[in-house]
mmCIF file of N, CA and C and ligand atoms in Angstrom:
data_model
loop_
_atom_site.group_PDB
_atom_site.id
_atom_site.type_symbol
_atom_site.label_atom_id
_atom_site.label_comp_id
_atom_site.label_asym_id
_atom_site.label_seq_id
_atom_site.Cartn_x
_atom_site.Cartn_y
_atom_site.Cartn_z
ATOM 1 N N MET A 100 35.977 -163.414 -14.346
ATOM 2 C CA MET A 100 34.602 -162.928 -14.368
ATOM 3 C C MET A 100 34.586 -161.458 -13.985
ATOM 4 N N SER A 101 33.872 -160.644 -14.772
ATOM 5 C CA SER A 101 33.880 -159.217 -14.476
ATOM 6 C C SER A 101 32.841 -158.873 -13.411
ATOM 7 N N GLU A 102 33.166 -157.837 -12.688
ATOM 8 C CA GLU A 102 32.301 -157.370 -11.609
ATOM 9 C C GLU A 102 31.084 -156.660 -12.198
ATOM 10 N N LYS A 103 29.978 -156.765 -11.520
ATOM 11 C CA LYS A 103 28.750 -156.132 -11.982
ATOM 12 C C LYS A 103 28.900 -154.610 -11.903
ATOM 13 N N ALA A 104 28.572 -153.929 -12.980
ATOM 14 C CA ALA A 104 28.672 -152.472 -12.993
ATOM 15 C C ALA A 104 27.566 -151.858 -12.141
ATOM 16 N N ARG A 105 27.841 -150.658 -11.641
ATOM 17 C CA ARG A 105 26.869 -149.968 -10.808
ATOM 18 C C ARG A 105 26.751 -148.522 -11.281
ATOM 19 N N ILE A 106 25.525 -148.031 -11.316
ATOM 20 C CA ILE A 106 25.272 -146.627 -11.640
ATOM 21 C C ILE A 106 24.569 -146.002 -10.446
ATOM 22 N N LYS A 107 25.187 -145.000 -9.874
ATOM 23 C CA LYS A 107 24.589 -144.316 -8.718
ATOM 24 C C LYS A 107 24.090 -142.948 -9.150
ATOM 25 N N VAL A 108 22.840 -142.671 -8.844
ATOM 26 C CA VAL A 108 22.256 -141.358 -9.130
ATOM 27 C C VAL A 108 22.580 -140.451 -7.955
ATOM 28 N N ASN A 109 23.560 -139.579 -8.139
ATOM 29 C CA ASN A 109 23.959 -138.683 -7.053
ATOM 30 C C ASN A 109 22.924 -137.589 -6.844
ATOM 31 N N ASP A 110 22.671 -137.251 -5.598
ATOM 32 C CA ASP A 110 21.769 -136.142 -5.309
ATOM 33 C C ASP A 110 22.319 -134.866 -5.933
ATOM 34 N N ASN A 111 21.472 -134.158 -6.651
ATOM 35 C CA ASN A 111 21.802 -132.854 -7.235
ATOM 36 C C ASN A 111 23.050 -132.889 -8.107
ATOM 37 N N GLY A 112 23.322 -134.014 -8.746
ATOM 38 C CA GLY A 112 24.542 -134.100 -9.542
ATOM 39 C C GLY A 112 24.531 -135.232 -10.550
ATOM 40 N N SER A 113 25.701 -135.788 -10.717
ATOM 41 C CA SER A 113 25.978 -136.717 -11.826
ATOM 42 C C SER A 113 25.461 -138.134 -11.614
ATOM 43 N N LEU A 114 25.663 -138.922 -12.648
ATOM 44 C CA LEU A 114 25.508 -140.372 -12.560
ATOM 45 C C LEU A 114 26.914 -140.939 -12.401
ATOM 46 N N ARG A 115 27.167 -141.612 -11.300
ATOM 47 C CA ARG A 115 28.488 -142.179 -11.039
ATOM 48 C C ARG A 115 28.498 -143.632 -11.507
ATOM 49 N N ILE A 116 29.381 -143.923 -12.473
ATOM 50 C CA ILE A 116 29.471 -145.254 -13.042
ATOM 51 C C ILE A 116 30.692 -145.955 -12.454
ATOM 52 N N THR A 117 30.501 -147.130 -11.932
ATOM 53 C CA THR A 117 31.601 -147.912 -11.373
ATOM 54 C C THR A 117 31.505 -149.333 -11.912
ATOM 55 N N GLY A 118 32.638 -149.848 -12.359
ATOM 56 C CA GLY A 118 32.640 -151.203 -12.892
ATOM 57 C C GLY A 118 32.968 -151.192 -14.372
ATOM 58 N N GLU A 119 32.966 -152.356 -14.939
ATOM 59 C CA GLU A 119 33.380 -152.484 -16.329
ATOM 60 C C GLU A 119 32.209 -152.217 -17.268
ATOM 61 N N VAL A 120 32.266 -151.101 -17.956
ATOM 62 C CA VAL A 120 31.237 -150.750 -18.941
ATOM 63 C C VAL A 120 31.926 -150.147 -20.160
ATOM 64 N N GLU A 121 31.205 -150.134 -21.257
ATOM 65 C CA GLU A 121 31.696 -149.492 -22.469
ATOM 66 C C GLU A 121 30.793 -148.297 -22.723
ATOM 67 N N LEU A 122 31.382 -147.116 -22.824
ATOM 68 C CA LEU A 122 30.622 -145.897 -23.104
ATOM 69 C C LEU A 122 30.890 -145.522 -24.561
ATOM 70 N N ILE A 123 29.834 -145.505 -25.359
ATOM 71 C CA ILE A 123 29.996 -145.215 -26.786
ATOM 72 C C ILE A 123 29.130 -144.025 -27.187
ATOM 73 N N ASP A 124 29.503 -143.367 -28.275
ATOM 74 C CA ASP A 124 28.708 -142.264 -28.800
ATOM 75 C C ASP A 124 27.650 -142.800 -29.769
ATOM 76 N N ALA A 125 26.912 -141.906 -30.389
ATOM 77 C CA ALA A 125 25.810 -142.302 -31.268
ATOM 78 C C ALA A 125 26.276 -143.063 -32.505
ATOM 79 N N GLU A 126 27.579 -142.945 -32.814
ATOM 80 C CA GLU A 126 28.120 -143.667 -33.966
ATOM 81 C C GLU A 126 28.821 -144.958 -33.568
ATOM 82 N N GLY A 127 28.784 -145.273 -32.294
ATOM 83 C CA GLY A 127 29.383 -146.508 -31.814
ATOM 84 C C GLY A 127 30.851 -146.391 -31.454
ATOM 85 N N ASN A 128 31.394 -145.182 -31.483
ATOM 86 C CA ASN A 128 32.794 -144.979 -31.116
ATOM 87 C C ASN A 128 32.929 -144.889 -29.600
ATOM 88 N N GLY A 129 33.975 -145.512 -29.081
ATOM 89 C CA GLY A 129 34.145 -145.579 -27.635
ATOM 90 C C GLY A 129 34.844 -144.376 -27.038
ATOM 91 N N PHE A 130 34.317 -143.924 -25.907
ATOM 92 C CA PHE A 130 35.002 -142.898 -25.106
ATOM 93 C C PHE A 130 36.013 -143.610 -24.219
ATOM 94 N N GLN A 131 37.115 -142.944 -23.940
ATOM 95 C CA GLN A 131 38.071 -143.475 -22.970
ATOM 96 C C GLN A 131 37.536 -143.178 -21.580
ATOM 97 N N THR A 132 37.477 -144.208 -20.769
ATOM 98 C CA THR A 132 36.968 -144.023 -19.406
ATOM 99 C C THR A 132 37.878 -144.726 -18.414
ATOM 100 N N LYS A 133 37.724 -144.319 -17.174
ATOM 101 C CA LYS A 133 38.420 -145.000 -16.082
ATOM 102 C C LYS A 133 37.469 -146.031 -15.498
ATOM 103 N N LYS A 134 37.920 -146.749 -14.487
ATOM 104 C CA LYS A 134 37.064 -147.765 -13.883
ATOM 105 C C LYS A 134 35.854 -147.125 -13.189
ATOM 106 N N SER A 135 35.991 -145.876 -12.828
ATOM 107 C CA SER A 135 34.900 -145.140 -12.215
ATOM 108 C C SER A 135 34.877 -143.740 -12.830
ATOM 109 N N PHE A 136 33.716 -143.305 -13.249
ATOM 110 C CA PHE A 136 33.607 -141.975 -13.857
ATOM 111 C C PHE A 136 32.186 -141.462 -13.683
ATOM 112 N N SER A 137 31.985 -140.174 -13.976
ATOM 113 C CA SER A 137 30.676 -139.559 -13.768
ATOM 114 C C SER A 137 30.141 -138.974 -15.064
ATOM 115 N N LEU A 138 28.869 -139.220 -15.301
ATOM 116 C CA LEU A 138 28.189 -138.669 -16.469
ATOM 117 C C LEU A 138 27.312 -137.508 -16.045
ATOM 118 N N CYS A 139 27.280 -136.476 -16.887
ATOM 119 C CA CYS A 139 26.469 -135.291 -16.601
ATOM 120 C C CYS A 139 24.980 -135.642 -16.655
ATOM 121 N N ARG A 140 24.273 -135.146 -15.675
ATOM 122 C CA ARG A 140 22.826 -135.345 -15.614
ATOM 123 C C ARG A 140 22.109 -134.001 -15.681
ATOM 124 N N CYS A 141 22.863 -132.903 -15.506
ATOM 125 C CA CYS A 141 22.219 -131.584 -15.467
ATOM 126 C C CYS A 141 22.145 -130.929 -16.840
ATOM 127 N N GLY A 142 22.977 -131.382 -17.778
ATOM 128 C CA GLY A 142 22.980 -130.812 -19.121
ATOM 129 C C GLY A 142 23.879 -129.599 -19.290
ATOM 130 N N HIS A 143 24.629 -129.213 -18.273
ATOM 131 C CA HIS A 143 25.442 -128.001 -18.346
ATOM 132 C C HIS A 143 26.947 -128.235 -18.417
ATOM 133 N N SER A 144 27.381 -129.468 -18.425
ATOM 134 C CA SER A 144 28.824 -129.741 -18.470
ATOM 135 C C SER A 144 29.428 -129.236 -19.778
ATOM 136 N N SER A 145 30.655 -128.755 -19.708
ATOM 137 C CA SER A 145 31.401 -128.372 -20.913
ATOM 138 C C SER A 145 32.175 -129.552 -21.470
ATOM 139 N N ASN A 146 32.075 -130.688 -20.811
ATOM 140 C CA ASN A 146 32.815 -131.882 -21.218
ATOM 141 C C ASN A 146 31.860 -133.073 -21.341
ATOM 142 N N LYS A 147 30.699 -132.851 -21.958
ATOM 143 C CA LYS A 147 29.725 -133.922 -22.115
ATOM 144 C C LYS A 147 30.316 -135.085 -22.918
ATOM 145 N N PRO A 148 29.986 -136.289 -22.558
ATOM 146 C CA PRO A 148 28.924 -136.668 -21.641
ATOM 147 C C PRO A 148 29.361 -136.721 -20.176
ATOM 148 N N PHE A 149 30.594 -136.298 -19.903
ATOM 149 C CA PHE A 149 31.106 -136.397 -18.532
ATOM 150 C C PHE A 149 30.711 -135.180 -17.699
ATOM 151 N N CYS A 150 30.608 -135.402 -16.432
ATOM 152 C CA CYS A 150 30.341 -134.323 -15.478
ATOM 153 C C CYS A 150 31.630 -133.541 -15.252
ATOM 154 N N ASP A 151 31.535 -132.210 -15.228
ATOM 155 C CA ASP A 151 32.711 -131.387 -14.917
ATOM 156 C C ASP A 151 32.483 -130.544 -13.662
ATOM 157 N N GLY A 152 31.444 -130.853 -12.934
ATOM 158 C CA GLY A 152 31.176 -130.143 -11.677
ATOM 159 C C GLY A 152 30.291 -128.919 -11.831
ATOM 160 N N THR A 153 29.926 -128.567 -13.052
ATOM 161 C CA THR A 153 29.121 -127.362 -13.282
ATOM 162 C C THR A 153 27.750 -127.442 -12.615
ATOM 163 N N HIS A 154 27.274 -128.658 -12.349
ATOM 164 C CA HIS A 154 25.952 -128.788 -11.708
ATOM 165 C C HIS A 154 25.893 -127.980 -10.405
ATOM 166 N N ARG A 155 27.012 -127.844 -9.720
ATOM 167 C CA ARG A 155 27.025 -127.079 -8.466
ATOM 168 C C ARG A 155 26.815 -125.589 -8.750
ATOM 169 N N LYS A 156 27.464 -125.089 -9.802
ATOM 170 C CA LYS A 156 27.366 -123.660 -10.131
ATOM 171 C C LYS A 156 25.965 -123.283 -10.574
ATOM 172 N N VAL A 157 25.300 -124.184 -11.289
ATOM 173 C CA VAL A 157 23.968 -123.858 -11.826
ATOM 174 C C VAL A 157 22.846 -124.217 -10.851
ATOM 175 N N GLY A 158 23.211 -124.790 -9.722
ATOM 176 C CA GLY A 158 22.203 -125.119 -8.717
ATOM 177 C C GLY A 158 21.255 -126.233 -9.118
ATOM 178 N N PHE A 159 21.787 -127.211 -9.850
ATOM 179 C CA PHE A 159 20.964 -128.339 -10.283
ATOM 180 C C PHE A 159 20.382 -129.065 -9.072
ATOM 181 N N GLU A 160 19.095 -129.317 -9.118
ATOM 182 C CA GLU A 160 18.441 -130.023 -8.009
ATOM 183 C C GLU A 160 17.656 -131.216 -8.538
ATOM 184 N N SER A 161 18.002 -132.379 -8.036
ATOM 185 C CA SER A 161 17.277 -133.607 -8.369
ATOM 186 C C SER A 161 17.727 -134.664 -7.387
ATOM 187 N N ARG A 162 16.779 -135.201 -6.665
ATOM 188 C CA ARG A 162 17.105 -136.221 -5.651
ATOM 189 C C ARG A 162 16.146 -137.399 -5.786
ATOM 190 N N PRO A 163 16.186 -138.080 -6.928
ATOM 191 C CA PRO A 163 15.256 -139.190 -7.097
ATOM 192 C C PRO A 163 15.582 -140.355 -6.169
ATOM 193 N N ARG A 164 14.534 -141.061 -5.765
ATOM 194 C CA ARG A 164 14.699 -142.251 -4.925
ATOM 195 C C ARG A 164 13.994 -143.437 -5.580
ATOM 196 N N ALA A 165 14.646 -144.583 -5.504
ATOM 197 C CA ALA A 165 14.024 -145.809 -5.989
ATOM 198 C C ALA A 165 12.897 -146.176 -5.024
ATOM 199 N N LYS A 166 11.813 -146.678 -5.567
ATOM 200 C CA LYS A 166 10.672 -147.013 -4.694
ATOM 201 C C LYS A 166 10.486 -148.494 -4.619
HETATM 202 S S1 FES B 162 25.869 -133.309 -13.595
HETATM 203 FE FE1 FES B 162 27.783 -132.490 -13.180
HETATM 204 S S2 FES B 162 28.062 -131.023 -14.741
HETATM 205 FE FE2 FES B 162 26.104 -131.842 -15.145
#
């Protein structure tokens, strides 16, 4: 039985994905991923859809909280 995947919305940064998921592009082709990886949320990564840390350089700010 596979473990439930988790997506964490990091403050001022990426979406951290942990667990078994399939990441595909608009044509249905799969990206190679590790068991844990980060997706860009700021729109400035040079390696989209993955986060490359650029959010820190551009001063991305977003700290959403679940209510
Ligand atoms: S969230 Fe990290 S580069 Fe965009």
